[in-house]
XYZ file of C-alpha atoms in Angstrom:
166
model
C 0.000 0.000 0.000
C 1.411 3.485 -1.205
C 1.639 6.524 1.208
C -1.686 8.379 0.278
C -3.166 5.353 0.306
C -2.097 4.492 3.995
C -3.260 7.869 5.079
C -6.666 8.144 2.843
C -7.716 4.955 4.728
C -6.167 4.326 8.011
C -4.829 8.421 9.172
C -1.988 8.759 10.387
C -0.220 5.815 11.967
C 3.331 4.128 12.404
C 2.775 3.167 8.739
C 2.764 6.728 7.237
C 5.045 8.491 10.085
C 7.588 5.624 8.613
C 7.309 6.891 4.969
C 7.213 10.426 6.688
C 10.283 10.041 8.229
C 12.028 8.449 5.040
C 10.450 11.038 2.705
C 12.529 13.725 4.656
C 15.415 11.771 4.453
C 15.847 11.247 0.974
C 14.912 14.822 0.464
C 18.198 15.809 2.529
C 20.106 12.977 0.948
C 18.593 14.477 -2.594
C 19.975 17.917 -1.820
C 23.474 16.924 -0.305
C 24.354 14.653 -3.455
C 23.260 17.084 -5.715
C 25.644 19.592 -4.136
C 28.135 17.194 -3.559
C 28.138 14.428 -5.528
C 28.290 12.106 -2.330
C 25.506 10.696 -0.221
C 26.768 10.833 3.296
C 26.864 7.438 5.472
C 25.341 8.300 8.405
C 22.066 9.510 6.473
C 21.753 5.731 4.855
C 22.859 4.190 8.021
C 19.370 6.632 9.345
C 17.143 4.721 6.757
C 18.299 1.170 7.818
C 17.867 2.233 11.467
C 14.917 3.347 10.962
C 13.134 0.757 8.579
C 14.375 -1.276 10.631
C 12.840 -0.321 14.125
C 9.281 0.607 11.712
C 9.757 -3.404 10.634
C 8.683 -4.527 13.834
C 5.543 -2.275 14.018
C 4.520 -2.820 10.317
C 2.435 -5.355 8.879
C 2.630 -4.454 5.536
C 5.794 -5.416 4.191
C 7.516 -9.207 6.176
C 10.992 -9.747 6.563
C 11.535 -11.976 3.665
C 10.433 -9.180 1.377
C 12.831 -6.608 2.972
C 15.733 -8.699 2.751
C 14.960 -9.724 -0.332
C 14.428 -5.636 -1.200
C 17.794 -5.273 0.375
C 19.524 -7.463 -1.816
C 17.814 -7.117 -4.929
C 17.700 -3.687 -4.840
C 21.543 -2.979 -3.683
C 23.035 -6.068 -5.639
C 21.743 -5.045 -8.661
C 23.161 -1.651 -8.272
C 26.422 -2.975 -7.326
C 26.438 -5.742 -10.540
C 25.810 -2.194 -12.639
C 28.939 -0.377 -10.498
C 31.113 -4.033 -11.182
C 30.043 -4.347 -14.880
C 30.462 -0.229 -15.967
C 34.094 -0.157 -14.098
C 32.426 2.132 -11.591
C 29.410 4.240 -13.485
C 26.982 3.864 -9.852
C 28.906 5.391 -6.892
C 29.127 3.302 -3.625
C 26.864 5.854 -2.087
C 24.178 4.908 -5.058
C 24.067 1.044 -4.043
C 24.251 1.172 -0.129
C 21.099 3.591 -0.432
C 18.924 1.551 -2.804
C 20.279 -1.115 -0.499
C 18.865 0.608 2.297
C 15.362 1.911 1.014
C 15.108 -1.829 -0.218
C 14.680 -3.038 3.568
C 12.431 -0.228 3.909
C 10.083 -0.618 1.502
C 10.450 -4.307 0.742
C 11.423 -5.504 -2.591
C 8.341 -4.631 -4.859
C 7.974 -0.878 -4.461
C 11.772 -0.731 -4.023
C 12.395 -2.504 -7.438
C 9.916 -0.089 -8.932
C 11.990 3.014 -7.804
C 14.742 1.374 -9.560
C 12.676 1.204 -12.742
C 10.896 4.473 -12.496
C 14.711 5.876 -11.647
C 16.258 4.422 -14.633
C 13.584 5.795 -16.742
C 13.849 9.327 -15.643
C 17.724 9.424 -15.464
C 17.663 7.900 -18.905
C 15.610 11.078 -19.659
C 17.605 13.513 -17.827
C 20.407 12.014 -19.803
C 19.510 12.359 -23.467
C 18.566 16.162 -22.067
C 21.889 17.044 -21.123
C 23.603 15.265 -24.477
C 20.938 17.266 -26.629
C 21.621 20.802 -24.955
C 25.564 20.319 -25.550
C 25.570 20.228 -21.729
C 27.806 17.125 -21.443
C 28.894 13.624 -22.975
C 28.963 10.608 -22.400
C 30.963 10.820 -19.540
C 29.657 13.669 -17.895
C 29.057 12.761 -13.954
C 25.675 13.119 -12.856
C 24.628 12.605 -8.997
C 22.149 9.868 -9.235
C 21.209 10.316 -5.597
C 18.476 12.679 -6.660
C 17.296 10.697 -9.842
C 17.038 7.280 -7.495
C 14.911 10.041 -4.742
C 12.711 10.953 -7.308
C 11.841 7.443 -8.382
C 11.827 6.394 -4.609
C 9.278 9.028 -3.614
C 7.092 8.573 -6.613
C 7.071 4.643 -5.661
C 5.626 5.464 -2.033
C 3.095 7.466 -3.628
C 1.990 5.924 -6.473
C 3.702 2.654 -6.420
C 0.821 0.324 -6.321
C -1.195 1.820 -9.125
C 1.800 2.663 -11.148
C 2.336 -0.911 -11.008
C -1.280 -2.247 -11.817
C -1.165 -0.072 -14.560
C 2.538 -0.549 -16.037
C 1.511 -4.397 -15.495
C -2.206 -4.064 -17.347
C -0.577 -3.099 -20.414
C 1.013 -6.139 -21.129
C-alpha cells in the first residue's frame, strides 16, 4: 500500500510516520548529493535504522520481502557499479540497499525502474543541450529520490497499470 493510500484509509499511523520520516530523508540525501556528488553514510545508516525499528511495528511489508528488497535492490546496483568499471557510486548502491529493507522488494524494485527511466531522460537532455557527454558525472542520488518518492506514492497503481498493459 502506497503513502496516500495508507493515510486516505487508516490516518496517520506508524505506517505513514515511517514513509514520513524516510520522505525527509531522501529529500536531505537528494539535496546533499546534488551539491556534492556524495551521499553521506550516516544519512543511509538513518534509513536502515529506521526501517528497521518501523519493521517490527509494520504489517505491511515481512521480513523476507525486505531482505529480499535489500539485496535485490543494492546487488543489482552494485552488478551495474562491477560491470560499468564504476558508473553507480558506492553511495548509489548502499542507499537503494537501504530503502530496499524499507520498503520491501516490490515498491523498491519499482523506484529502480521508475529511476532508470527518468535518469535515462535527464540524460539524453543534457547530451541534446551540448551540456555534457557521455561521460559527464551526474549525482544519481536525486534521480534514485525521485523514483523512490514517486514509488511510495503511487507505487501500487503505477504498477497495476505498467503491469495491465502487457
Amino acid at each position: 500500500m502506497d503513502l496516500l493510500e495508507i493515510i486516505r484509509t487508516n490516518g496517520y499511523t506508524v505506517e505513514s510516520a515511517a514513509y514520513l520520516i524516510l520522505a525527509a530523508l531522501l529529500l536531505l540525501i537528494a539535496w546533499i548529493d546534488f551539491k556534492t556528488m556524495l551521499i553521506p553514510n550516516w544519512c543511509i545508516f538513518l534509513i536502515f535504522l529506521a526501517g528497521l525499528f518501523f519493521a517490527f511495528f509494520s504489517q505491511e511489508i515481512s521480513w523476507v520481502d525486505r531482505l529480499i528488497g535489500f539485496f535485490s535492490a543494492g546487488g543489482l546496483l552494485f552488478l551495474i557499479a562491477v560491470l560499468s568499471h564504476g558508473g553507480i557510486g558506492g553511495g548509489d548502491i548502499k542507499l537503494m540497499a537501504a530503502v530496499g529493507f524499507y520498503l520491501g522488494w516490490k515498491l523498491t524494485l519499482w523506484a529502480l525502474f521508475s529511476a532508470s527511466i527518468l535518469g535515462g531522460f535527464i540524460g539524453v537532455g543534457i547530451l541534446a543541450m551540448g551540456k555534457g557527454n557521455l561521460k559527464t558525472e551526474i549525482p544519481y542520488g536525486p534521480i534514485l529520490v525521485a523514483g523512490i518518492l514517486s514509488s511510495m506514492l503511487f507505487g501500487e497503481k503505477l504498477m497495476n497499470w505498467y503491469f495491465s498493459l502487457l
